[in-house]
CSV table of C-alpha atoms and ligand atoms in Angstrom, one decimal:
chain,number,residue,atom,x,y,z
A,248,UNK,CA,-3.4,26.3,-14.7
A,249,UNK,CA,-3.7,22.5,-14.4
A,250,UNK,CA,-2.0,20.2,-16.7
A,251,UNK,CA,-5.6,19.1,-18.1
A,252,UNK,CA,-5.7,22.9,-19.4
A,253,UNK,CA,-8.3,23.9,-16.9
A,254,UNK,CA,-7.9,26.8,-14.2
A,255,UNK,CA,-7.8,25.4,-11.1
A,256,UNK,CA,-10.6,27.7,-9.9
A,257,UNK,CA,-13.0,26.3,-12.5
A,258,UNK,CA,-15.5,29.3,-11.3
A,259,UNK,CA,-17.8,27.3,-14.4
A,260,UNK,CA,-17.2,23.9,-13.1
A,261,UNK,CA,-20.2,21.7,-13.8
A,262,UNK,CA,-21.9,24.2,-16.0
A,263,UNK,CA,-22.3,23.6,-20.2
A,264,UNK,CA,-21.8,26.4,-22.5
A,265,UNK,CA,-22.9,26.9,-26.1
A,266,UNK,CA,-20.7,29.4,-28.1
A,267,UNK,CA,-22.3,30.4,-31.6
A,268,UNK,CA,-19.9,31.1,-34.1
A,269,UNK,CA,-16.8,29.6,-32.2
A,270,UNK,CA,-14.3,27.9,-34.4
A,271,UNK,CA,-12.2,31.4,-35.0
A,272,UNK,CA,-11.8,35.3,-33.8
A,273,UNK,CA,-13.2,36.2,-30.1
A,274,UNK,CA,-15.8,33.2,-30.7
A,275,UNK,CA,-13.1,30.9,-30.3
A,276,UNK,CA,-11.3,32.7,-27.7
A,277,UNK,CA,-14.4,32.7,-25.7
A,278,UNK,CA,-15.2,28.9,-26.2
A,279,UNK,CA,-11.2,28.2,-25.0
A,280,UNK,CA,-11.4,30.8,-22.0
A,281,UNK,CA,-15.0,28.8,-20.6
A,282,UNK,CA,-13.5,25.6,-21.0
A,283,UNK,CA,-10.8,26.9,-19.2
A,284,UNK,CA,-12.7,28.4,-16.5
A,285,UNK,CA,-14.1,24.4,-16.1
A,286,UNK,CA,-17.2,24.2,-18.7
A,287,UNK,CA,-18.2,22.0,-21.5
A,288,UNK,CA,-18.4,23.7,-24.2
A,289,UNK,CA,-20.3,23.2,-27.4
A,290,UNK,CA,-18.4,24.8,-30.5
A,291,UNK,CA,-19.9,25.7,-33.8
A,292,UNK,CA,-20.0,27.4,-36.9
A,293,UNK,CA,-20.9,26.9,-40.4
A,294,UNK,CA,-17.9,24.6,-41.9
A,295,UNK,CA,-17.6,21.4,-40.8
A,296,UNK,CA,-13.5,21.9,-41.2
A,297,UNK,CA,-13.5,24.9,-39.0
A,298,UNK,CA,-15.5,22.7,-36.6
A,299,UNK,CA,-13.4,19.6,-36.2
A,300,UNK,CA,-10.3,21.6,-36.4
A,301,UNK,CA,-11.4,24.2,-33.5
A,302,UNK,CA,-12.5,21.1,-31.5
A,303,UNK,CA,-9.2,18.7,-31.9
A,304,UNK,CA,-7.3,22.2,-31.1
A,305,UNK,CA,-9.2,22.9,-27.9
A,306,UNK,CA,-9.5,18.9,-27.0
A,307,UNK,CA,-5.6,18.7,-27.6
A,308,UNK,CA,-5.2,21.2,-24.1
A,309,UNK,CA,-6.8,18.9,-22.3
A,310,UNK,CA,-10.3,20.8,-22.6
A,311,UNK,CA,-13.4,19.6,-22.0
A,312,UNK,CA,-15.0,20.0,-26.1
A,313,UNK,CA,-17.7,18.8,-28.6
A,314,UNK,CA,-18.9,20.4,-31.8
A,315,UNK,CA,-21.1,20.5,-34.5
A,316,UNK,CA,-22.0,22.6,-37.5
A,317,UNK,CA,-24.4,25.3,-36.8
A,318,UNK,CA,-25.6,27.9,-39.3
A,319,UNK,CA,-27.1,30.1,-37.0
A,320,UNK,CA,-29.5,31.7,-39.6
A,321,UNK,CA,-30.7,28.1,-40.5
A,322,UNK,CA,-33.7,26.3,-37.7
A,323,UNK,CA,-32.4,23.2,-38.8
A,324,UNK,CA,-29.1,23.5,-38.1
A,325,UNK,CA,-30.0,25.2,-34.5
A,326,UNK,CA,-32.4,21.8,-34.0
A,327,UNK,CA,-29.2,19.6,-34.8
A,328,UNK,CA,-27.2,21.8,-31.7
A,329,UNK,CA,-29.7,21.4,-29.4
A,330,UNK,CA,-29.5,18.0,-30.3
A,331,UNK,CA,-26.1,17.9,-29.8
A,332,UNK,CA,-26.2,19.2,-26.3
A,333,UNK,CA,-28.4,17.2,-25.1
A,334,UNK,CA,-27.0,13.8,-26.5
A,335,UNK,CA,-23.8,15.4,-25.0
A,336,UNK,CA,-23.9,17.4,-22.0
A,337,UNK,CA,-27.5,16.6,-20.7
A,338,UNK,CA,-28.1,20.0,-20.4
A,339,UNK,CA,-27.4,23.5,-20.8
A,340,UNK,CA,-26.2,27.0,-18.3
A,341,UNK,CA,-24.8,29.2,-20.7
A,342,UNK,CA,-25.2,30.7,-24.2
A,343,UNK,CA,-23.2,32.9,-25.6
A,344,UNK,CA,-24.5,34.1,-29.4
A,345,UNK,CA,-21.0,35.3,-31.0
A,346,UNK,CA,-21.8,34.5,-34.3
A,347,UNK,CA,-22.3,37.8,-36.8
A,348,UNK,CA,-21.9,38.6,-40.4
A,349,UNK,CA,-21.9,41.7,-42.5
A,350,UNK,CA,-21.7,41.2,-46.7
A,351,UNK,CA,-21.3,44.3,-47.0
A,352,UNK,CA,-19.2,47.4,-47.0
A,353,UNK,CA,-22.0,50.3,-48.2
A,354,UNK,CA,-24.4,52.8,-46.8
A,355,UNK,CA,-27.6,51.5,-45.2
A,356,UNK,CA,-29.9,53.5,-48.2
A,357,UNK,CA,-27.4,51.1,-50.4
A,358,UNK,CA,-28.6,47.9,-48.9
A,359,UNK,CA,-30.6,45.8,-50.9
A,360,UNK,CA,-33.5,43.9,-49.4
A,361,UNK,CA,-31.2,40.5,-49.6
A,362,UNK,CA,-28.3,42.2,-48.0
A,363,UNK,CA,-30.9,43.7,-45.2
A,364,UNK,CA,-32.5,39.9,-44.9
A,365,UNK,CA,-29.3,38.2,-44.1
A,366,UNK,CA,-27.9,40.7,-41.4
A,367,UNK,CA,-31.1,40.8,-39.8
A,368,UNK,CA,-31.5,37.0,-39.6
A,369,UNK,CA,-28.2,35.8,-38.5
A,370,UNK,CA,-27.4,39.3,-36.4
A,371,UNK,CA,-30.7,40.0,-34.5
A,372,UNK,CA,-33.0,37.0,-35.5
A,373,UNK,CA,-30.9,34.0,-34.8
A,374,UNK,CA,-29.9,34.5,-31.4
A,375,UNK,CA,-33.6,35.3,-30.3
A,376,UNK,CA,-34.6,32.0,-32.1
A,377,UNK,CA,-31.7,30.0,-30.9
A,378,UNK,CA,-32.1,31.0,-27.6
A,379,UNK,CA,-35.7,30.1,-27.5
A,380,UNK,CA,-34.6,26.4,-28.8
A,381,UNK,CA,-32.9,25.9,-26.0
A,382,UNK,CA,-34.4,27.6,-23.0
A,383,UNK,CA,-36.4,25.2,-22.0
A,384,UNK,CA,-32.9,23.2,-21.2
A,385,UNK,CA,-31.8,26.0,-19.2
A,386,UNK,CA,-35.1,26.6,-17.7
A,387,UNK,CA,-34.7,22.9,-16.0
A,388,UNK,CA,-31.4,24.1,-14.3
A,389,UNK,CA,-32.8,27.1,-12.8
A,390,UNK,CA,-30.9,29.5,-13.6
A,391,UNK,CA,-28.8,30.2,-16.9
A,392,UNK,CA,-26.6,32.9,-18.3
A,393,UNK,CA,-26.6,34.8,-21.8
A,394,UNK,CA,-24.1,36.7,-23.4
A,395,UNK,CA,-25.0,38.5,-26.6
A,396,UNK,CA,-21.7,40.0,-28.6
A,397,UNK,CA,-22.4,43.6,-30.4
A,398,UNK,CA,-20.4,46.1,-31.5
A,399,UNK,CA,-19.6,49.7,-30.4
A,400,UNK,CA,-20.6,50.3,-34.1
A,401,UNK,CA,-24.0,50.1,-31.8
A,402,UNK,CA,-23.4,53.1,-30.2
A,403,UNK,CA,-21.2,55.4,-32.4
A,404,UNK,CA,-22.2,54.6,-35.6
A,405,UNK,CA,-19.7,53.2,-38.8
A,406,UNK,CA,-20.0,54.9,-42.2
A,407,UNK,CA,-18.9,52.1,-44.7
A,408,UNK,CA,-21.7,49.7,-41.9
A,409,UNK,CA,-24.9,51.0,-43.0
A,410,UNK,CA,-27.2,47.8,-42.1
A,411,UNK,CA,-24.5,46.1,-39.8
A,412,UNK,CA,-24.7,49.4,-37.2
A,413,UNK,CA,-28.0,49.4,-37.3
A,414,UNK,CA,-28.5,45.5,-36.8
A,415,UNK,CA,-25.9,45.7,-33.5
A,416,UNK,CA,-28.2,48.7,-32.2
A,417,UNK,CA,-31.2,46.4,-32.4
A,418,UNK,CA,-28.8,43.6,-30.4
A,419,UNK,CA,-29.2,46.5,-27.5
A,420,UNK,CA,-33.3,46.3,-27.6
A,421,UNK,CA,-32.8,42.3,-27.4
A,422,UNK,CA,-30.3,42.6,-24.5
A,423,UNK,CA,-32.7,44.7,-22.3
A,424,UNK,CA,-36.0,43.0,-23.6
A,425,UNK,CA,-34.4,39.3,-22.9
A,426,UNK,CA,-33.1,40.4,-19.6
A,427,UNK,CA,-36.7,41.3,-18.8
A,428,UNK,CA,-38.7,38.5,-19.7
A,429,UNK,CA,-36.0,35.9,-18.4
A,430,UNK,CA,-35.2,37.7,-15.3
A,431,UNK,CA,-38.4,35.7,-13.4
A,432,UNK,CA,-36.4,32.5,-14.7
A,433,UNK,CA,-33.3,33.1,-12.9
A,434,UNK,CA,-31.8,33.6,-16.6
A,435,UNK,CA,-29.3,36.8,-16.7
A,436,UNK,CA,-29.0,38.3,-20.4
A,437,UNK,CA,-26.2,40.7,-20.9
A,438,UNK,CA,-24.3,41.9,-24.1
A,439,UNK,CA,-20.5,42.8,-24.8
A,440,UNK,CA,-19.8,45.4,-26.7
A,441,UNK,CA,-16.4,44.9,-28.4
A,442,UNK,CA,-14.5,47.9,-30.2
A,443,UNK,CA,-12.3,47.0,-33.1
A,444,UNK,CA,-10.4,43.4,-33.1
A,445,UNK,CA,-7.8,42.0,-35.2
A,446,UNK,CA,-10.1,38.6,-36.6
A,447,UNK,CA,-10.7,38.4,-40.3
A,448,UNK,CA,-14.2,40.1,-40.2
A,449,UNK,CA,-12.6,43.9,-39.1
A,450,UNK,CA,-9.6,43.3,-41.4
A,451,UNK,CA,-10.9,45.9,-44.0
A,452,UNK,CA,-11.5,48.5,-40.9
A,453,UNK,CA,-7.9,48.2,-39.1
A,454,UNK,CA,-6.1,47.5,-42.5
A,455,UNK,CA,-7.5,51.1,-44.1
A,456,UNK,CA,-5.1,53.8,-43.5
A,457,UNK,CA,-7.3,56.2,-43.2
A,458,UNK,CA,-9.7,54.3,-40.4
A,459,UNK,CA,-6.8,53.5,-38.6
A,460,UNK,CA,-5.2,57.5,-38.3
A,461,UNK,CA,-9.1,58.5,-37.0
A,462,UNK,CA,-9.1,55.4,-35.0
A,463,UNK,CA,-5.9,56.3,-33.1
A,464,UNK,CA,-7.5,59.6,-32.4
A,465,UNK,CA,-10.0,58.5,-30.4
A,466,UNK,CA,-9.5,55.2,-28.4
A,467,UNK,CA,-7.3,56.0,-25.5
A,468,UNK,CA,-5.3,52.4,-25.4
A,469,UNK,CA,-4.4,53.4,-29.2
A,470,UNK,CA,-4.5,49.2,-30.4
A,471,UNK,CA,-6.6,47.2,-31.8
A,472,UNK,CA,-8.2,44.5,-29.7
A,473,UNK,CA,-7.2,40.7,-29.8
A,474,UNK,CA,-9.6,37.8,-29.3
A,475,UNK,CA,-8.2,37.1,-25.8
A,476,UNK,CA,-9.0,40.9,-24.6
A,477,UNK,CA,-12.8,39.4,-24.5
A,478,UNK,CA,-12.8,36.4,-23.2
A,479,UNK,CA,-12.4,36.8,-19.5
A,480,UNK,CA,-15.0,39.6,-19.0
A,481,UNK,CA,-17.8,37.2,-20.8
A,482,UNK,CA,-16.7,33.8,-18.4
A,483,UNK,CA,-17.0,36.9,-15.7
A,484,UNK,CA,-20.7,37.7,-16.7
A,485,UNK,CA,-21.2,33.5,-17.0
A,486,UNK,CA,-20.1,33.1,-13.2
A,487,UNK,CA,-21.7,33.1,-9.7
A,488,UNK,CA,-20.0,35.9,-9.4
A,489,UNK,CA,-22.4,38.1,-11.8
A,490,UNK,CA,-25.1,37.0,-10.8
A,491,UNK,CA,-26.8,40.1,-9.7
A,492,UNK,CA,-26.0,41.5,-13.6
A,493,UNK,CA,-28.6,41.3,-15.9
A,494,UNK,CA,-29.4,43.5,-19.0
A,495,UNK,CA,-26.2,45.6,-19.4
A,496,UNK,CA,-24.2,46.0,-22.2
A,497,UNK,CA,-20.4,46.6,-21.2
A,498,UNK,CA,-18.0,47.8,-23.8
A,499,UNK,CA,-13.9,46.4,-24.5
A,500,UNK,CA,-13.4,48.7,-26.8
A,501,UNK,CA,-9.7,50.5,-25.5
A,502,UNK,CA,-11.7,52.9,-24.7
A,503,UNK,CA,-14.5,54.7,-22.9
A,504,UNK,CA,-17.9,54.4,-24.9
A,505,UNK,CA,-21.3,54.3,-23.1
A,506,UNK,CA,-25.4,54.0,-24.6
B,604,LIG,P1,-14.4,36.1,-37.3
B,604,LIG,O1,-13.0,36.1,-36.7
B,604,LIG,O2,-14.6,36.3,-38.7
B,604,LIG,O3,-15.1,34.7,-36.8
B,604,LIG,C1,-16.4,34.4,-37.1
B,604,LIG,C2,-16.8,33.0,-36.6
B,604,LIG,O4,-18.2,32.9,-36.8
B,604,LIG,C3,-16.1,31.9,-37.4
B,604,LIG,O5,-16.0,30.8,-36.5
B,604,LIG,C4,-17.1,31.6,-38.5
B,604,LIG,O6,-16.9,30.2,-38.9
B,604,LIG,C5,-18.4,31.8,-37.7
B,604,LIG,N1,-19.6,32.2,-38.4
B,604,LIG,C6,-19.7,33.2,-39.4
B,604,LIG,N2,-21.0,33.2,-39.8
B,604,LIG,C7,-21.7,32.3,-39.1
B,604,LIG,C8,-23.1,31.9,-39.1
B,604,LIG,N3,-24.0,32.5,-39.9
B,604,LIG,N4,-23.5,31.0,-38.2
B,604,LIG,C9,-22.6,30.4,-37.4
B,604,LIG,N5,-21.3,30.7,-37.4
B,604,LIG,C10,-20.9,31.7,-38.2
B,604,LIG,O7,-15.3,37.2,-36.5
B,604,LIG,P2,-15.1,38.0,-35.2
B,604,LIG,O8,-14.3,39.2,-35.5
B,604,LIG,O9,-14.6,37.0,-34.1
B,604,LIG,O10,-16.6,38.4,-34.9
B,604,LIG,C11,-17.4,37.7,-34.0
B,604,LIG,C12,-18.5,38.7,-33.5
B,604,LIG,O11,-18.0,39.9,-33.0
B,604,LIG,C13,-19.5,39.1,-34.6
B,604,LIG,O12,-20.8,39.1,-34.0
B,604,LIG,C14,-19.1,40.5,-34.9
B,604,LIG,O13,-20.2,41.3,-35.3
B,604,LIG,C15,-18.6,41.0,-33.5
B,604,LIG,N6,-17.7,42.1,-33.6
B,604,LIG,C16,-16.5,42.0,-34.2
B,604,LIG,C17,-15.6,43.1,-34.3
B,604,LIG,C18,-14.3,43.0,-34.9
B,604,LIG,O14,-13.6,44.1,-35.0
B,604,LIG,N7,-13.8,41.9,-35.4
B,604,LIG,C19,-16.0,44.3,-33.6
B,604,LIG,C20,-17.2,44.3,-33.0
B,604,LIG,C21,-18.1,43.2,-33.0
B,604,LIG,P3,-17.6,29.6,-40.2
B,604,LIG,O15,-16.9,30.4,-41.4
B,604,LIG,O16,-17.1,28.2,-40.2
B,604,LIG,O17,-19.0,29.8,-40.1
């Protein structure tokens, strides 16, 4: 590592990244790691705090960092980061759609139709729509690299996750339909699948007794993940180096899960 933070392979160098949903957990982790790796990255979420903080962190290693808010469920805020990366970086390579939610701890037959509409939107919706904002940046470069994040709640799935499970199996169908459509492009779609991490969103999984005994059980590495355990696989599937990878869906999950 240089003393500007950056790796001194910089396999990113010269490339712009847009991280939804990147001012905490393995959003943040991932924004850090690219920037690290030698790209600009765009940060975002919803709260301007989390924003400036997140950036004056990242900008404070010597990392190359704007932000803005972004609600990802909301077109004008997605309008105002397309703005942003073209008033700032000129362009864009890579877009990583991190950003999830899930209000709710219930069945899916317990959902009501709000619940439902907000998973849907901000889960599956927004990163089709954001992506579709800014492809015609990436489409000027050539080439371009996507990275959507679900969940091995995807594959195998959670009880208490009714509408959340089923809105990260949907993630799958976009990961392979994307891949298809964008492969003429030179555009790579791909999807990591992470298993349980320590951020704020799993806290009522990993902090239940009961999860935790079953949980032990069954992933081999017998821990939960951290932020960082992501990071490095997604700058992987953003490098020249992966670029005959499109349309897979790899799990970190401490363990072994396939679709
Ligand atoms: P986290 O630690 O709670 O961080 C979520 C980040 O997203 C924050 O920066 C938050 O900032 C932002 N955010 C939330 N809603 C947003 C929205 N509508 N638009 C834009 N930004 C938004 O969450 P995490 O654990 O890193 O989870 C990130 C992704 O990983 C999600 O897609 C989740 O489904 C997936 N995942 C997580 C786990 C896990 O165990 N944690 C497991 C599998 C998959 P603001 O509050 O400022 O918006």
């Amino acid at each position: 590592m240089s003393s500007s933070g950056i790796s001194q392979q910089a396999v990113l160098a010269n490339q712009v990244a847009v991280v939804t949903g990147s001012t905490d957990g393995i959003g943040f982790a991932i924004a850090r790691r690219l920037a690290r790796d030698g790209a600009r990255v765009v940060v975002s979420s919803r709260k301007q705090q989390n924003v400036d903080r997140a950036v004056a962190a990242l900008q404070g290693e010597g990392l190359s960092v704007v932000g803005t808010v972004c609600h990802v469920g909301k077109a004008e805020d997605r309008q105002r980061l397309v703005a942003t990366v073209l008033e700032h970086c000129g362009g864009l390579d890579i877009l990583v759609c991190s950003a999830g939610v899930n209000p709710l701890v219930g069945s899916a037959l317990g959902a009501s139709e709000q619940v439902w509409d907000k998973i849907l939107d901000v889960n599956v919706k927004a990163p089709a729509l954001m992506l579709s904002q800014l492809l015609p940046h990436m489409e000027k470069r050539g080439k371009g690299a996507v990275v959507l994040v679900f969940s091995i709640s995807a594959y195998m799935p959670v009880v208490q996750l009714g509408p959340y499970n089923v809105s990260k199996t949907a993630l799958l169908g976009l990961t392979r339909t994307l891949s298809l459509e964008l492969a003429p492009k030179g555009i790579r779609v791909n999807c990591l699948v992470p298993g349980v991490i320590n951020t704020d969103f799993s806290k009522v999984l990993y902090k239940d007794e009961v999860f935790w005994n079953n949980f032990k059980e069954n992933y081999q590495l017998q821990r939960v993940g951290h932020p960082e355990d992501y990071a490095g696989l997604v700058s992987f599937l953003c490098s020249p180096d992966a670029s005959y990878i499109t349309g897979e869906n790899i799990s970190v999950a401490g363990s072994s899960f396939h679709l």
